């Protein structure tokens, strides 16, 4: 392990078919007022809304609701939630939904008592949070982001066409998260597939970095292989409990930071997608899928040994009689085949991006990278290669 690290993840996970049974006991740890945050109608259609309301009422809680959280949560929604927290002296924010709902809830938790503009302080300047933080709990209905066990909060500032993420410390992580794979069954196939690729992309962003022999790389490979196998089953049978439970746990492991320990990491695919999302409002996982093969073809020569390992260990490519370049390309071709199996796009045009948007997306992307530090002109080339 090349780099020193401290690992601390305080989120308690309740996993499985009876996971919701633990909510009442958790609620006893907090005060009387709960802000219930959720999307549009999905949790009502599956009956989860009624179950949660019943548990909250039986626990004697006053319920304040913030509904309609967008797939790319907006700063205006975050501010509305912060207002509700202050005006009602909310004791717990309970997020019921996917990663967007949980991301927004964490944003609300740090912003409600912020002095000044939270966007500038916490997302742009990345200042430490010194104000009161309202605790968050979550009930997950869509697997992909890993937000249920981390401090990430990706928010879109619509008036500025900016989508930015902030990773807060363990004091902002959900205090508890309820993970019942059955709640993901009603998610449309496209959304399920997008979540699967979001998880796969998280793993890639951590994997494609460094040239050392790192135990974490072996962990990532194991989670990747489980995810690929379960994804193939779930695409054929979306209600296969074992496959969907594996996918849900892979998503949590993919970004609860254990698969990033002692790794340099990359995250440039996510930075590019954030700005594509700001311009097109595309589904996050679909945006990552459209970008990934072009990006990895662009950088693979700078970290080719890891790409050869990816081809061999993840996809089972016989690399013995190949050059390193041929083996790396074979692995990326397998990645494209995986994306096609998931029925996700391989071009940003399919996401709604226009040729005119590409320079604006490139110039507004947060610059970084792993094996190669990307400049705006590099990002524009990647975008053109997957247009």
mmCIF file of N, CA, C and O in Angstrom, residues 75 110 113-131 166 168:
data_model
loop_
_atom_site.group_PDB
_atom_site.id
_atom_site.type_symbol
_atom_site.label_atom_id
_atom_site.label_comp_id
_atom_site.label_asym_id
_atom_site.label_seq_id
_atom_site.Cartn_x
_atom_site.Cartn_y
_atom_site.Cartn_z
ATOM 1 N N UNK A 75 -29.734 23.498 -7.030
ATOM 2 C CA UNK A 75 -29.396 24.332 -5.878
ATOM 3 C C UNK A 75 -30.637 25.005 -5.309
ATOM 4 O O UNK A 75 -30.750 25.177 -4.091
ATOM 5 N N UNK A 110 -25.903 20.537 5.429
ATOM 6 C CA UNK A 110 -24.791 21.449 5.708
ATOM 7 C C UNK A 110 -25.142 22.901 5.412
ATOM 8 O O UNK A 110 -24.461 23.813 5.887
ATOM 9 N N UNK A 113 -27.852 25.974 8.137
ATOM 10 C CA UNK A 113 -27.368 26.950 9.108
ATOM 11 C C UNK A 113 -26.058 27.596 8.684
ATOM 12 O O UNK A 113 -25.300 28.110 9.504
ATOM 13 N N UNK A 114 -25.815 27.562 7.378
ATOM 14 C CA UNK A 114 -24.606 28.192 6.838
ATOM 15 C C UNK A 114 -24.753 29.710 6.839
ATOM 16 O O UNK A 114 -25.794 30.243 6.442
ATOM 17 N N UNK A 115 -23.724 30.410 7.271
ATOM 18 C CA UNK A 115 -23.704 31.867 7.180
ATOM 19 C C UNK A 115 -23.054 32.247 5.860
ATOM 20 O O UNK A 115 -21.887 31.968 5.626
ATOM 21 N N UNK A 116 -23.813 32.870 5.001
ATOM 22 C CA UNK A 116 -23.327 33.192 3.667
ATOM 23 C C UNK A 116 -23.909 32.232 2.644
ATOM 24 O O UNK A 116 -24.846 31.466 2.927
ATOM 25 N N UNK A 117 -23.369 32.253 1.454
ATOM 26 C CA UNK A 117 -23.884 31.442 0.359
ATOM 27 C C UNK A 117 -23.257 30.052 0.395
ATOM 28 O O UNK A 117 -22.044 29.908 0.172
ATOM 29 N N UNK A 118 -24.052 29.001 0.642
ATOM 30 C CA UNK A 118 -23.477 27.658 0.741
ATOM 31 C C UNK A 118 -22.787 27.194 -0.537
ATOM 32 O O UNK A 118 -21.763 26.511 -0.477
ATOM 33 N N UNK A 119 -23.335 27.553 -1.700
ATOM 34 C CA UNK A 119 -22.736 27.124 -2.971
ATOM 35 C C UNK A 119 -21.291 27.614 -3.081
ATOM 36 O O UNK A 119 -20.383 26.849 -3.396
ATOM 37 N N UNK A 120 -21.106 28.879 -2.781
ATOM 38 C CA UNK A 120 -19.761 29.461 -2.878
ATOM 39 C C UNK A 120 -18.840 28.871 -1.823
ATOM 40 O O UNK A 120 -17.689 28.504 -2.112
ATOM 41 N N UNK A 121 -19.339 28.754 -0.592
ATOM 42 C CA UNK A 121 -18.487 28.287 0.508
ATOM 43 C C UNK A 121 -18.123 26.808 0.367
ATOM 44 O O UNK A 121 -16.957 26.428 0.511
ATOM 45 N N UNK A 122 -19.138 25.989 0.075
ATOM 46 C CA UNK A 122 -18.934 24.549 0.218
ATOM 47 C C UNK A 122 -18.687 23.814 -1.097
ATOM 48 O O UNK A 122 -17.987 22.807 -1.118
ATOM 49 N N UNK A 123 -19.242 24.304 -2.195
ATOM 50 C CA UNK A 123 -19.041 23.606 -3.462
ATOM 51 C C UNK A 123 -17.934 24.246 -4.305
ATOM 52 O O UNK A 123 -17.164 23.533 -4.938
ATOM 53 N N UNK A 124 -17.842 25.569 -4.294
ATOM 54 C CA UNK A 124 -16.806 26.234 -5.099
ATOM 55 C C UNK A 124 -15.496 26.345 -4.319
ATOM 56 O O UNK A 124 -14.442 25.913 -4.788
ATOM 57 N N UNK A 125 -15.543 26.910 -3.132
ATOM 58 C CA UNK A 125 -14.319 27.123 -2.344
ATOM 59 C C UNK A 125 -13.920 25.915 -1.503
ATOM 60 O O UNK A 125 -12.818 25.901 -0.944
ATOM 61 N N UNK A 126 -14.816 24.935 -1.388
ATOM 62 C CA UNK A 126 -14.553 23.694 -0.636
ATOM 63 C C UNK A 126 -14.127 23.976 0.817
ATOM 64 O O UNK A 126 -13.243 23.332 1.373
ATOM 65 N N UNK A 127 -14.753 24.965 1.438
ATOM 66 C CA UNK A 127 -14.405 25.312 2.814
ATOM 67 C C UNK A 127 -14.905 24.246 3.790
ATOM 68 O O UNK A 127 -15.905 23.560 3.522
ATOM 69 N N UNK A 128 -14.235 24.066 4.908
ATOM 70 C CA UNK A 128 -14.729 23.126 5.920
ATOM 71 C C UNK A 128 -16.053 23.606 6.505
ATOM 72 O O UNK A 128 -16.299 24.817 6.590
ATOM 73 N N UNK A 129 -16.895 22.669 6.903
ATOM 74 C CA UNK A 129 -18.198 23.015 7.472
ATOM 75 C C UNK A 129 -18.029 23.216 8.971
ATOM 76 O O UNK A 129 -17.675 22.283 9.700
ATOM 77 N N UNK A 130 -18.285 24.443 9.412
ATOM 78 C CA UNK A 130 -18.151 24.761 10.833
ATOM 79 C C UNK A 130 -19.497 25.031 11.495
ATOM 80 O O UNK A 130 -19.577 25.131 12.717
ATOM 81 N N UNK A 131 -20.549 25.167 10.699
ATOM 82 C CA UNK A 131 -21.872 25.437 11.252
ATOM 83 C C UNK A 131 -22.556 24.129 11.659
ATOM 84 O O UNK A 131 -22.059 23.025 11.401
ATOM 85 N N UNK A 166 -19.239 17.888 -4.056
ATOM 86 C CA UNK A 166 -18.431 18.115 -2.872
ATOM 87 C C UNK A 166 -18.463 16.837 -2.034
ATOM 88 O O UNK A 166 -19.527 16.260 -1.805
ATOM 89 N N UNK A 168 -18.012 15.670 1.504
ATOM 90 C CA UNK A 168 -17.937 16.126 2.886
ATOM 91 C C UNK A 168 -17.372 15.021 3.778
ATOM 92 O O UNK A 168 -17.301 13.858 3.386
#
